[in-house]
PDB file of C-alpha atoms in Angstrom:
ATOM      1  CA  MET W1120      31.453  18.517   9.477  1.00 38.00           C
ATOM      2  CA  THR W1121      30.922  22.279   8.449  1.00 35.00           C
ATOM      3  CA  LEU W1122      27.454  23.838   8.370  1.00 37.00           C
ATOM      4  CA  ASP W1123      27.745  23.837   4.925  1.00 40.00           C
ATOM      5  CA  ALA W1124      27.699  20.066   4.746  1.00 52.00           C
ATOM      6  CA  LEU W1125      24.483  19.771   6.557  1.00 59.00           C
ATOM      7  CA  SER W1126      21.226  19.622   4.928  1.00 76.00           C
ATOM      8  CA  ALA W1127      18.451  21.974   5.450  1.00 79.00           C
ATOM      9  CA  ASP W1128      17.202  20.186   8.415  1.00 88.00           C
ATOM     10  CA  GLY W1129      20.366  20.001  10.106  1.00 89.00           C
ATOM     11  CA  LEU W1130      21.253  16.581   9.478  1.00 92.00           C
ATOM     12  CA  PRO W1131      24.004  15.344   7.217  1.00 92.00           C
ATOM     13  CA  PRO W1132      23.201  14.780   3.375  1.00 90.00           C
ATOM     14  CA  LEU W1133      21.752  11.358   2.769  1.00 90.00           C
ATOM     15  CA  ARG W1134      24.896  10.177   0.418  1.00 90.00           C
ATOM     16  CA  GLU W1135      27.078  10.816   3.279  1.00 93.00           C
ATOM     17  CA  VAL W1136      24.879   8.986   5.746  1.00 93.00           C
ATOM     18  CA  VAL W1137      24.631   5.848   3.503  1.00 90.00           C
ATOM     19  CA  ARG W1138      28.345   6.078   3.034  1.00 91.00           C
ATOM     20  CA  ARG W1139      29.340   6.221   6.599  1.00 93.00           C
ATOM     21  CA  HIS W1140      26.915   3.448   7.576  1.00 90.00           C
ATOM     22  CA  GLY W1141      27.848   1.176   4.765  1.00 88.00           C
ATOM     23  CA  LEU W1142      24.305   1.183   3.494  1.00 86.00           C
ATOM     24  CA  GLU W1143      24.603  -0.291   0.077  1.00 83.00           C
ATOM     25  CA  PRO W1144      20.828  -1.066  -1.169  1.00 78.00           C
ATOM     26  CA  LYS W1145      20.146  -4.691  -1.000  1.00 80.00           C
ATOM     27  CA  LYS W1146      18.020  -6.085  -4.071  1.00 79.00           C
ATOM     28  CA  ALA W1147      16.805  -9.147  -1.829  1.00 78.00           C
ATOM     29  CA  LEU W1148      15.027  -6.396   0.631  1.00 75.00           C
ATOM     30  CA  GLY W1149      13.594  -4.378  -2.455  1.00 76.00           C
ATOM     31  CA  GLN W1150      15.695  -1.277  -1.515  1.00 79.00           C
ATOM     32  CA  ASN W1151      15.858   1.740  -3.747  1.00 83.00           C
ATOM     33  CA  PHE W1152      16.769   4.840  -1.760  1.00 86.00           C
ATOM     34  CA  LEU W1153      15.716   8.290  -2.533  1.00 90.00           C
ATOM     35  CA  PHE W1154      18.305  10.823  -1.839  1.00 87.00           C
ATOM     36  CA  ASP W1155      16.433  14.025  -3.234  1.00 89.00           C
ATOM     37  CA  LEU W1156      15.179  15.636  -0.187  1.00 87.00           C
ATOM     38  CA  ASN W1157      12.933  17.826  -2.262  1.00 91.00           C
ATOM     39  CA  LEU W1158      11.395  14.751  -3.681  1.00 95.00           C
ATOM     40  CA  THR W1159      10.809  13.239  -0.273  1.00 96.00           C
ATOM     41  CA  GLY W1160       9.251  16.643   1.042  1.00 96.00           C
ATOM     42  CA  ARG W1161       6.894  16.511  -1.823  1.00 97.00           C
ATOM     43  CA  ILE W1162       5.798  12.972  -0.949  1.00 97.00           C
ATOM     44  CA  ALA W1163       5.515  14.085   2.653  1.00 98.00           C
ATOM     45  CA  ARG W1164       3.343  17.036   1.655  1.00 97.00           C
ATOM     46  CA  SER W1165       1.064  14.796  -0.463  1.00 98.00           C
ATOM     47  CA  ALA W1166      -0.064  13.275   2.948  1.00 98.00           C
ATOM     48  CA  GLY W1167      -1.517  16.487   3.872  1.00 98.00           C
ATOM     49  CA  ALA W1168      -0.940  18.633   6.881  1.00 98.00           C
ATOM     50  CA  LEU W1169       0.907  16.558   9.428  1.00 98.00           C
ATOM     51  CA  GLU W1170       0.636  18.614  12.472  1.00 97.00           C
ATOM     52  CA  GLY W1171      -0.794  16.285  15.352  1.00 97.00           C
ATOM     53  CA  VAL W1172      -0.597  13.292  12.988  1.00 98.00           C
ATOM     54  CA  THR W1173       1.231   9.923  14.032  1.00 98.00           C
ATOM     55  CA  VAL W1174       2.708   8.563  10.616  1.00 98.00           C
ATOM     56  CA  VAL W1175       3.446   4.881  10.111  1.00 98.00           C
ATOM     57  CA  GLU W1176       6.450   4.395   7.742  1.00 98.00           C
ATOM     58  CA  VAL W1177       7.602   1.006   6.331  1.00 97.00           C
ATOM     59  CA  GLY W1178      11.256   0.574   4.930  1.00 93.00           C
ATOM     60  CA  PRO W1179      12.711   3.889   5.883  1.00 95.00           C
ATOM     61  CA  GLY W1180      16.199   3.015   5.084  1.00 93.00           C
ATOM     62  CA  PRO W1181      18.777   5.625   5.769  1.00 93.00           C
ATOM     63  CA  GLY W1182      15.669   8.008   6.664  1.00 95.00           C
ATOM     64  CA  GLY W1183      15.250  10.338   3.748  1.00 95.00           C
ATOM     65  CA  LEU W1184      11.309  10.215   3.630  1.00 97.00           C
ATOM     66  CA  THR W1185      11.414  10.090   7.385  1.00 97.00           C
ATOM     67  CA  ARG W1186      13.389  13.168   7.632  1.00 97.00           C
ATOM     68  CA  ALA W1187      10.805  14.748   5.257  1.00 97.00           C
ATOM     69  CA  LEU W1188       7.802  13.636   7.735  1.00 98.00           C
ATOM     70  CA  LEU W1189       9.406  15.095  10.819  1.00 98.00           C
ATOM     71  CA  ALA W1190      10.499  18.323   9.035  1.00 97.00           C
ATOM     72  CA  ALA W1191       6.748  18.517   7.988  1.00 97.00           C
ATOM     73  CA  GLY W1192       5.503  18.540  11.464  1.00 97.00           C
ATOM     74  CA  ALA W1193       4.530  15.068  12.118  1.00 98.00           C
ATOM     75  CA  LYS W1194       3.598  14.601  15.844  1.00 98.00           C
ATOM     76  CA  ARG W1195       5.329  11.223  15.539  1.00 98.00           C
ATOM     77  CA  VAL W1196       6.692   8.652  13.079  1.00 98.00           C
ATOM     78  CA  VAL W1197       6.726   5.015  13.899  1.00 98.00           C
ATOM     79  CA  ALA W1198       9.245   3.534  11.255  1.00 98.00           C
ATOM     80  CA  ILE W1199       9.337  -0.298  10.783  1.00 98.00           C
ATOM     81  CA  GLU W1200      12.602  -1.299   9.479  1.00 95.00           C
ATOM     82  CA  ARG W1201      13.927  -4.996   8.975  1.00 93.00           C
ATOM     83  CA  ASP W1202      17.484  -4.123   7.635  1.00 92.00           C
ATOM     84  CA  PRO W1203      19.729  -3.729  10.888  1.00 94.00           C
ATOM     85  CA  ARG W1204      22.171  -1.975   8.798  1.00 92.00           C
ATOM     86  CA  ALA W1205      19.813   1.130   8.764  1.00 94.00           C
ATOM     87  CA  LEU W1206      19.376   1.361  12.575  1.00 97.00           C
ATOM     88  CA  PRO W1207      22.349   3.411  13.520  1.00 96.00           C
ATOM     89  CA  ALA W1208      21.416   6.138  10.801  1.00 96.00           C
ATOM     90  CA  LEU W1209      17.820   6.023  12.030  1.00 97.00           C
ATOM     91  CA  ALA W1210      18.983   6.333  15.653  1.00 97.00           C
ATOM     92  CA  GLU W1211      20.929   9.755  14.644  1.00 97.00           C
ATOM     93  CA  ILE W1212      17.320  10.937  13.301  1.00 97.00           C
ATOM     94  CA  ALA W1213      15.782  10.178  16.276  1.00 98.00           C
ATOM     95  CA  ALA W1214      18.452  12.132  18.517  1.00 97.00           C
ATOM     96  CA  HIS W1215      17.864  14.930  16.192  1.00 97.00           C
ATOM     97  CA  TYR W1216      14.184  14.697  16.802  1.00 98.00           C
ATOM     98  CA  PRO W1217      13.745  13.833  20.477  1.00 97.00           C
ATOM     99  CA  GLY W1218      10.578  11.796  21.296  1.00 97.00           C
ATOM    100  CA  LYS W1219       9.375  12.075  17.775  1.00 98.00           C
ATOM    101  CA  LEU W1220      10.674   8.961  16.014  1.00 98.00           C
ATOM    102  CA  ASP W1221      10.269   5.415  17.186  1.00 98.00           C
ATOM    103  CA  VAL W1222      12.048   2.803  15.291  1.00 98.00           C
ATOM    104  CA  ILE W1223      10.808  -0.631  15.178  1.00 98.00           C
ATOM    105  CA  ASP W1224      13.293  -3.579  14.283  1.00 97.00           C
ATOM    106  CA  ALA W1225      10.788  -5.938  12.527  1.00 96.00           C
ATOM    107  CA  ASP W1226       9.441  -7.179   9.146  1.00 95.00           C
ATOM    108  CA  ALA W1227       6.278  -4.967   8.342  1.00 96.00           C
ATOM    109  CA  VAL W1228       4.741  -8.148   6.636  1.00 94.00           C
ATOM    110  CA  GLY W1229       2.563  -9.452   9.352  1.00 90.00           C
ATOM    111  CA  PHE W1230       3.434  -6.610  12.026  1.00 94.00           C
ATOM    112  CA  ASP W1231       0.431  -4.760  13.575  1.00 94.00           C
ATOM    113  CA  PRO W1232       1.383  -1.442  14.392  1.00 96.00           C
ATOM    114  CA  ARG W1233      -1.870  -0.501  16.199  1.00 95.00           C
ATOM    115  CA  PRO W1234      -0.504  -0.836  19.647  1.00 95.00           C
ATOM    116  CA  LEU W1235       2.312   1.671  18.906  1.00 96.00           C
ATOM    117  CA  VAL W1236       0.240   4.610  17.480  1.00 96.00           C
ATOM    118  CA  GLY W1237      -1.604   5.930  20.398  1.00 91.00           C
ATOM    119  CA  ASP W1238      -4.146   8.477  20.092  1.00 91.00           C
ATOM    120  CA  GLY W1239      -5.065  10.863  17.282  1.00 95.00           C
ATOM    121  CA  PRO W1240      -5.013  10.583  13.629  1.00 98.00           C
ATOM    122  CA  VAL W1241      -2.814   7.955  12.034  1.00 98.00           C
ATOM    123  CA  ARG W1242      -1.496   8.058   8.424  1.00 98.00           C
ATOM    124  CA  ILE W1243       0.626   5.541   6.371  1.00 98.00           C
ATOM    125  CA  VAL W1244       3.312   7.233   4.357  1.00 98.00           C
ATOM    126  CA  ALA W1245       6.097   5.008   2.847  1.00 97.00           C
ATOM    127  CA  ASN W1246       8.461   4.435  -0.136  1.00 94.00           C
ATOM    128  CA  LEU W1247       7.328   0.651   0.069  1.00 92.00           C
ATOM    129  CA  PRO W1248       9.658  -2.117  -0.823  1.00 88.00           C
ATOM    130  CA  TYR W1249       8.728  -3.444  -4.208  1.00 87.00           C
ATOM    131  CA  ASN W1250       8.857  -7.000  -3.192  1.00 88.00           C
ATOM    132  CA  VAL W1251       6.266  -6.708  -0.597  1.00 93.00           C
ATOM    133  CA  ALA W1252       4.331  -3.621  -1.401  1.00 95.00           C
ATOM    134  CA  THR W1253       0.986  -5.532  -2.717  1.00 96.00           C
ATOM    135  CA  VAL W1254       1.068  -7.694   0.511  1.00 95.00           C
ATOM    136  CA  LEU W1255       1.387  -4.869   2.587  1.00 97.00           C
ATOM    137  CA  LEU W1256      -1.377  -3.075   1.106  1.00 97.00           C
ATOM    138  CA  THR W1257      -3.944  -5.843   1.078  1.00 95.00           C
ATOM    139  CA  GLY W1258      -3.179  -6.560   4.786  1.00 94.00           C
ATOM    140  CA  TRP W1259      -3.936  -2.864   5.399  1.00 96.00           C
ATOM    141  CA  LEU W1260      -7.193  -3.383   3.558  1.00 96.00           C
ATOM    142  CA  GLY W1261      -8.115  -6.178   5.736  1.00 90.00           C
ATOM    143  CA  ALA W1262      -7.387  -9.003   3.239  1.00 68.00           C
ATOM    144  CA  ASP W1263      -4.496 -11.017   4.647  1.00 54.00           C
ATOM    145  CA  THR W1264      -3.657 -13.474   1.921  1.00 43.00           C
ATOM    146  CA  ARG W1265      -2.491 -16.097   4.311  1.00 43.00           C
ATOM    147  CA  ASP W1266      -5.897 -16.274   6.002  1.00 45.00           C
ATOM    148  CA  GLU W1267      -8.858 -15.527   3.737  1.00 44.00           C
ATOM    149  CA  ALA W1268     -11.218 -15.989   6.496  1.00 44.00           C
ATOM    150  CA  ARG W1269      -9.794 -12.817   8.481  1.00 50.00           C
ATOM    151  CA  ASP W1270     -11.684  -9.644   8.110  1.00 53.00           C
ATOM    152  CA  GLU W1271     -10.864  -6.111   9.419  1.00 63.00           C
ATOM    153  CA  THR W1272     -13.042  -3.657  11.170  1.00 79.00           C
ATOM    154  CA  TRP W1273     -13.868  -0.693   9.036  1.00 91.00           C
ATOM    155  CA  PRO W1274     -12.931   2.157   8.634  1.00 92.00           C
ATOM    156  CA  PRO W1275      -9.387   0.943   9.483  1.00 95.00           C
ATOM    157  CA  TRP W1276      -6.949   2.300  12.127  1.00 95.00           C
ATOM    158  CA  TRP W1277      -5.453   4.649   9.544  1.00 97.00           C
ATOM    159  CA  GLU W1278      -7.135   7.704   7.877  1.00 97.00           C
ATOM    160  CA  SER W1279      -5.181   7.749   4.616  1.00 98.00           C
ATOM    161  CA  ALA W1280      -2.326   6.036   3.070  1.00 98.00           C
ATOM    162  CA  THR W1281       0.423   7.700   0.795  1.00 98.00           C
ATOM    163  CA  LEU W1282       2.322   4.958  -0.805  1.00 98.00           C
ATOM    164  CA  MET W1283       4.882   4.465  -3.589  1.00 97.00           C
ATOM    165  CA  PHE W1284       4.418   1.406  -6.087  1.00 97.00           C
ATOM    166  CA  GLN W1285       5.898   0.474  -9.389  1.00 96.00           C
ATOM    167  CA  ARG W1286       3.714   2.358 -11.874  1.00 97.00           C
ATOM    168  CA  GLU W1287       1.895  -0.822 -13.132  1.00 97.00           C
ATOM    169  CA  VAL W1288       0.695  -1.709  -9.565  1.00 98.00           C
ATOM    170  CA  ALA W1289      -0.496   1.630  -9.242  1.00 98.00           C
ATOM    171  CA  GLU W1290      -2.756   1.417 -12.291  1.00 98.00           C
ATOM    172  CA  ARG W1291      -4.018  -1.979 -11.006  1.00 98.00           C
ATOM    173  CA  ILE W1292      -4.792  -0.244  -7.683  1.00 98.00           C
ATOM    174  CA  VAL W1293      -6.658   2.464  -9.209  1.00 98.00           C
ATOM    175  CA  ALA W1294      -8.501   0.460 -12.163  1.00 98.00           C
ATOM    176  CA  ASP W1295     -12.002   0.054 -12.442  1.00 98.00           C
ATOM    177  CA  GLU W1296     -14.066  -1.568 -15.332  1.00 97.00           C
ATOM    178  CA  SER W1297     -13.544   1.392 -17.730  1.00 97.00           C
ATOM    179  CA  ASP W1298      -9.518   0.351 -17.576  1.00 98.00           C
ATOM    180  CA  ARG W1299     -10.047  -3.410 -18.539  1.00 96.00           C
ATOM    181  CA  ALA W1300      -6.367  -4.013 -19.213  1.00 96.00           C
ATOM    182  CA  ASN W1301      -5.533  -3.189 -15.593  1.00 98.00           C
ATOM    183  CA  TYR W1302      -8.717  -3.973 -13.625  1.00 98.00           C
ATOM    184  CA  GLY W1303      -8.438  -7.065 -11.537  1.00 98.00           C
ATOM    185  CA  ARG W1304      -8.887  -8.251  -7.821  1.00 98.00           C
ATOM    186  CA  LEU W1305      -6.535  -5.606  -6.583  1.00 98.00           C
ATOM    187  CA  GLY W1306      -8.539  -2.696  -8.137  1.00 98.00           C
ATOM    188  CA  VAL W1307     -11.706  -4.215  -6.860  1.00 98.00           C
ATOM    189  CA  LEU W1308     -10.490  -4.504  -3.323  1.00 98.00           C
ATOM    190  CA  CYS W1309      -9.080  -1.109  -3.372  1.00 98.00           C
ATOM    191  CA  GLY W1310     -12.265   0.508  -5.224  1.00 98.00           C
ATOM    192  CA  TRP W1311     -14.562  -1.337  -2.703  1.00 98.00           C
ATOM    193  CA  ARG W1312     -12.872  -0.090   0.442  1.00 98.00           C
ATOM    194  CA  THR W1313     -10.897   3.161  -0.607  1.00 98.00           C
ATOM    195  CA  GLN W1314     -10.767   5.962  -3.065  1.00 98.00           C
ATOM    196  CA  ALA W1315      -7.475   5.540  -4.714  1.00 98.00           C
ATOM    197  CA  THR W1316      -5.601   8.110  -6.884  1.00 98.00           C
ATOM    198  CA  ILE W1317      -2.294   8.288  -8.516  1.00 98.00           C
ATOM    199  CA  LEU W1318      -0.710  11.593  -7.582  1.00 98.00           C
ATOM    200  CA  PHE W1319       2.646  11.770  -9.515  1.00 98.00           C
ATOM    201  CA  ASP W1320       5.245   9.420 -11.101  1.00 98.00           C
ATOM    202  CA  VAL W1321       8.803   9.110  -9.799  1.00 97.00           C
ATOM    203  CA  ALA W1322      11.521   8.617 -12.628  1.00 95.00           C
ATOM    204  CA  PRO W1323      13.916   5.537 -12.245  1.00 94.00           C
ATOM    205  CA  SER W1324      16.730   8.137 -11.969  1.00 93.00           C
ATOM    206  CA  ALA W1325      15.610   9.514  -8.676  1.00 92.00           C
ATOM    207  CA  PHE W1326      16.671   6.240  -7.035  1.00 90.00           C
ATOM    208  CA  VAL W1327      19.838   4.555  -5.929  1.00 85.00           C
ATOM    209  CA  PRO W1328      20.160   1.973  -7.634  1.00 85.00           C
ATOM    210  CA  PRO W1329      17.547   3.203 -10.077  1.00 89.00           C
ATOM    211  CA  PRO W1330      15.005   0.584 -10.904  1.00 89.00           C
ATOM    212  CA  LYS W1331      13.925  -0.516 -14.553  1.00 91.00           C
ATOM    213  CA  VAL W1332      10.461   0.716 -14.083  1.00 93.00           C
ATOM    214  CA  THR W1333       8.763   4.086 -13.187  1.00 96.00           C
ATOM    215  CA  SER W1334       7.220   4.475  -9.811  1.00 96.00           C
ATOM    216  CA  SER W1335       3.911   6.252  -8.800  1.00 98.00           C
ATOM    217  CA  ILE W1336       2.647   7.758  -5.501  1.00 98.00           C
ATOM    218  CA  VAL W1337      -0.836   6.476  -4.721  1.00 98.00           C
ATOM    219  CA  HIS W1338      -3.142   8.220  -2.225  1.00 98.00           C
ATOM    220  CA  LEU W1339      -5.703   5.926  -0.683  1.00 98.00           C
ATOM    221  CA  ARG W1340      -8.396   7.253   1.745  1.00 98.00           C
ATOM    222  CA  PRO W1341     -10.965   4.640   3.203  1.00 98.00           C
ATOM    223  CA  ARG W1342     -14.453   4.796   2.259  1.00 97.00           C
ATOM    224  CA  PRO W1343     -16.317   5.435   5.513  1.00 95.00           C
ATOM    225  CA  GLU W1344     -19.249   2.931   4.416  1.00 94.00           C
ATOM    226  CA  PRO W1345     -18.283   0.718   1.623  1.00 96.00           C
ATOM    227  CA  LEU W1346     -21.097  -1.518   0.308  1.00 97.00           C
ATOM    228  CA  PRO W1347     -21.392  -4.497   2.709  1.00 96.00           C
ATOM    229  CA  CYS W1348     -20.123  -7.981   2.197  1.00 96.00           C
ATOM    230  CA  ARG W1349     -17.665 -10.406   3.758  1.00 95.00           C
ATOM    231  CA  ILE W1350     -14.327  -9.952   2.675  1.00 95.00           C
ATOM    232  CA  ALA W1351     -13.584 -13.667   2.114  1.00 94.00           C
ATOM    233  CA  ASP W1352     -16.537 -13.916  -0.053  1.00 96.00           C
ATOM    234  CA  LEU W1353     -15.497 -11.036  -2.060  1.00 97.00           C
ATOM    235  CA  GLU W1354     -11.752 -12.402  -2.351  1.00 96.00           C
ATOM    236  CA  ARG W1355     -13.287 -15.923  -3.604  1.00 97.00           C
ATOM    237  CA  VAL W1356     -15.468 -14.447  -6.439  1.00 98.00           C
ATOM    238  CA  THR W1357     -12.875 -12.266  -7.526  1.00 98.00           C
ATOM    239  CA  ARG W1358     -10.286 -14.999  -7.378  1.00 97.00           C
ATOM    240  CA  ALA W1359     -12.523 -17.172  -9.411  1.00 98.00           C
ATOM    241  CA  ALA W1360     -13.555 -14.509 -11.933  1.00 98.00           C
ATOM    242  CA  PHE W1361     -10.438 -13.063 -12.648  1.00 98.00           C
ATOM    243  CA  GLY W1362      -8.605 -16.325 -12.559  1.00 97.00           C
ATOM    244  CA  GLN W1363     -10.207 -17.028 -15.925  1.00 95.00           C
ATOM    245  CA  ARG W1364     -10.803 -13.470 -17.076  1.00 93.00           C
ATOM    246  CA  ARG W1365     -11.305 -14.213 -20.844  1.00 93.00           C
ATOM    247  CA  LYS W1366     -14.306 -16.653 -19.952  1.00 97.00           C
ATOM    248  CA  MET W1367     -17.720 -15.738 -19.263  1.00 98.00           C
ATOM    249  CA  LEU W1368     -18.726 -15.603 -15.775  1.00 98.00           C
ATOM    250  CA  ARG W1369     -20.954 -18.756 -16.156  1.00 97.00           C
ATOM    251  CA  GLN W1370     -17.889 -20.402 -16.691  1.00 98.00           C
ATOM    252  CA  SER W1371     -15.191 -18.960 -14.550  1.00 98.00           C
ATOM    253  CA  LEU W1372     -17.425 -18.855 -11.419  1.00 98.00           C
ATOM    254  CA  LYS W1373     -17.421 -22.527 -11.134  1.00 97.00           C
ATOM    255  CA  ALA W1374     -14.335 -22.318  -9.124  1.00 97.00           C
ATOM    256  CA  ALA W1375     -16.461 -20.325  -6.491  1.00 96.00           C
ATOM    257  CA  THR W1376     -19.660 -22.116  -6.729  1.00 96.00           C
ATOM    258  CA  PRO W1377     -21.302 -25.436  -8.083  1.00 95.00           C
ATOM    259  CA  ASP W1378     -24.233 -23.246  -9.822  1.00 96.00           C
ATOM    260  CA  PRO W1379     -22.748 -20.059 -11.294  1.00 97.00           C
ATOM    261  CA  ALA W1380     -26.002 -19.408 -12.915  1.00 97.00           C
ATOM    262  CA  ARG W1381     -27.812 -19.219  -9.766  1.00 97.00           C
ATOM    263  CA  LEU W1382     -25.300 -16.943  -8.173  1.00 97.00           C
ATOM    264  CA  LEU W1383     -25.204 -14.484 -11.116  1.00 98.00           C
ATOM    265  CA  ALA W1384     -29.254 -14.430 -11.267  1.00 98.00           C
ATOM    266  CA  ALA W1385     -29.070 -13.472  -7.383  1.00 98.00           C
ATOM    267  CA  ALA W1386     -26.623 -10.779  -8.335  1.00 98.00           C
ATOM    268  CA  GLY W1387     -28.419  -9.628 -11.193  1.00 98.00           C
ATOM    269  CA  LEU W1388     -25.656 -10.105 -13.524  1.00 98.00           C
ATOM    270  CA  PRO W1389     -25.549 -11.561 -16.878  1.00 97.00           C
ATOM    271  CA  GLU W1390     -24.218 -15.107 -17.249  1.00 97.00           C
ATOM    272  CA  THR W1391     -22.359 -13.923 -20.645  1.00 97.00           C
ATOM    273  CA  ALA W1392     -20.246 -11.046 -18.993  1.00 97.00           C
ATOM    274  CA  ARG W1393     -16.613 -11.333 -18.120  1.00 98.00           C
ATOM    275  CA  ALA W1394     -14.966 -10.311 -15.071  1.00 98.00           C
ATOM    276  CA  GLU W1395     -13.178  -7.214 -16.453  1.00 97.00           C
ATOM    277  CA  GLU W1396     -16.817  -5.781 -17.501  1.00 98.00           C
ATOM    278  CA  ILE W1397     -18.050  -6.046 -13.859  1.00 98.00           C
ATOM    279  CA  PRO W1398     -18.105  -2.904 -11.408  1.00 98.00           C
ATOM    280  CA  VAL W1399     -16.957  -3.320  -7.952  1.00 98.00           C
ATOM    281  CA  ALA W1400     -20.718  -2.967  -7.084  1.00 98.00           C
ATOM    282  CA  GLY W1401     -21.290  -6.182  -8.943  1.00 98.00           C
ATOM    283  CA  PHE W1402     -18.674  -8.122  -7.450  1.00 98.00           C
ATOM    284  CA  VAL W1403     -20.180  -7.149  -3.860  1.00 98.00           C
ATOM    285  CA  ALA W1404     -23.658  -8.387  -5.013  1.00 98.00           C
ATOM    286  CA  LEU W1405     -21.808 -11.727  -6.202  1.00 98.00           C
ATOM    287  CA  ALA W1406     -19.969 -11.715  -2.737  1.00 98.00           C
ATOM    288  CA  ARG W1407     -23.420 -11.298  -0.914  1.00 98.00           C
ATOM    289  CA  ALA W1408     -25.108 -13.855  -3.126  1.00 97.00           C
ATOM    290  CA  LEU W1409     -22.270 -16.366  -2.349  1.00 97.00           C
ATOM    291  CA  GLU W1410     -22.648 -15.702   1.526  1.00 96.00           C
ATOM    292  CA  ALA W1411     -26.517 -16.271   1.166  1.00 94.00           C
ATOM    293  CA  GLU W1412     -25.808 -19.754  -0.626  1.00 90.00           C
ATOM    294  CA  GLY W1413     -23.875 -20.545   2.604  1.00 81.00           C
ATOM    295  CA  SER W1414     -21.227 -21.939   0.294  1.00 53.00           C
TER     296      SER W1414
END
């Protein structure tokens, strides 16, 4: 291979890497590869200065974003990849950046990277597989949907997360009661524990294969001191309230408590309100009232 055939980082172009390793994207794994190194560089820069930072990446695939993170100066990247076909391509990047890339052959859902990240600041940066993106995010926020009693020490082990989602999911992440069409359980959870912002959109044409939807880069920064409540109680009241979002809370909250009127009075909320009208602080008040009930 001639020097002209190399990318700016001294590695082969991603299309060549994909061809050589037979890495055709698999729909079952939610794979959509980014070949544009200018775009992956922009995503890496969106995570802020990376010098001295350990980055956790999920679903690196052929390593386009991985390369951008390392080129941007990340101290180390811990890349979690469940597709064994991608491991040889990632091994080439690891050889190019000695001691800076750890590739973990695992399913990120349910995987705890904390023992691997070491000391110093940690950020999550990832083009998340669409089919598990929400599950991963809620897990990092401390709400494991398979175990609603689980809680997470806060602030968390990561200092920020810069993640790609489908645009419609991104809108739900950042929504509050002013955006009733998109506001729901995900918006409450993210708004409670983080400050979430949509940074920019990514057109379908940027991917191989192109998805049918626009994607968005979302930046989440943990709130150092979210309003106090138990996450299991918050999950319970939001599940009930948004499960019947068109009904008044005095009706929808029957799924969470036998006496919604008393719960609402304790939280200082009107019985005739609907879930989409209640700010995050209101749902926290409901969760605290539910805890006080001992339900």
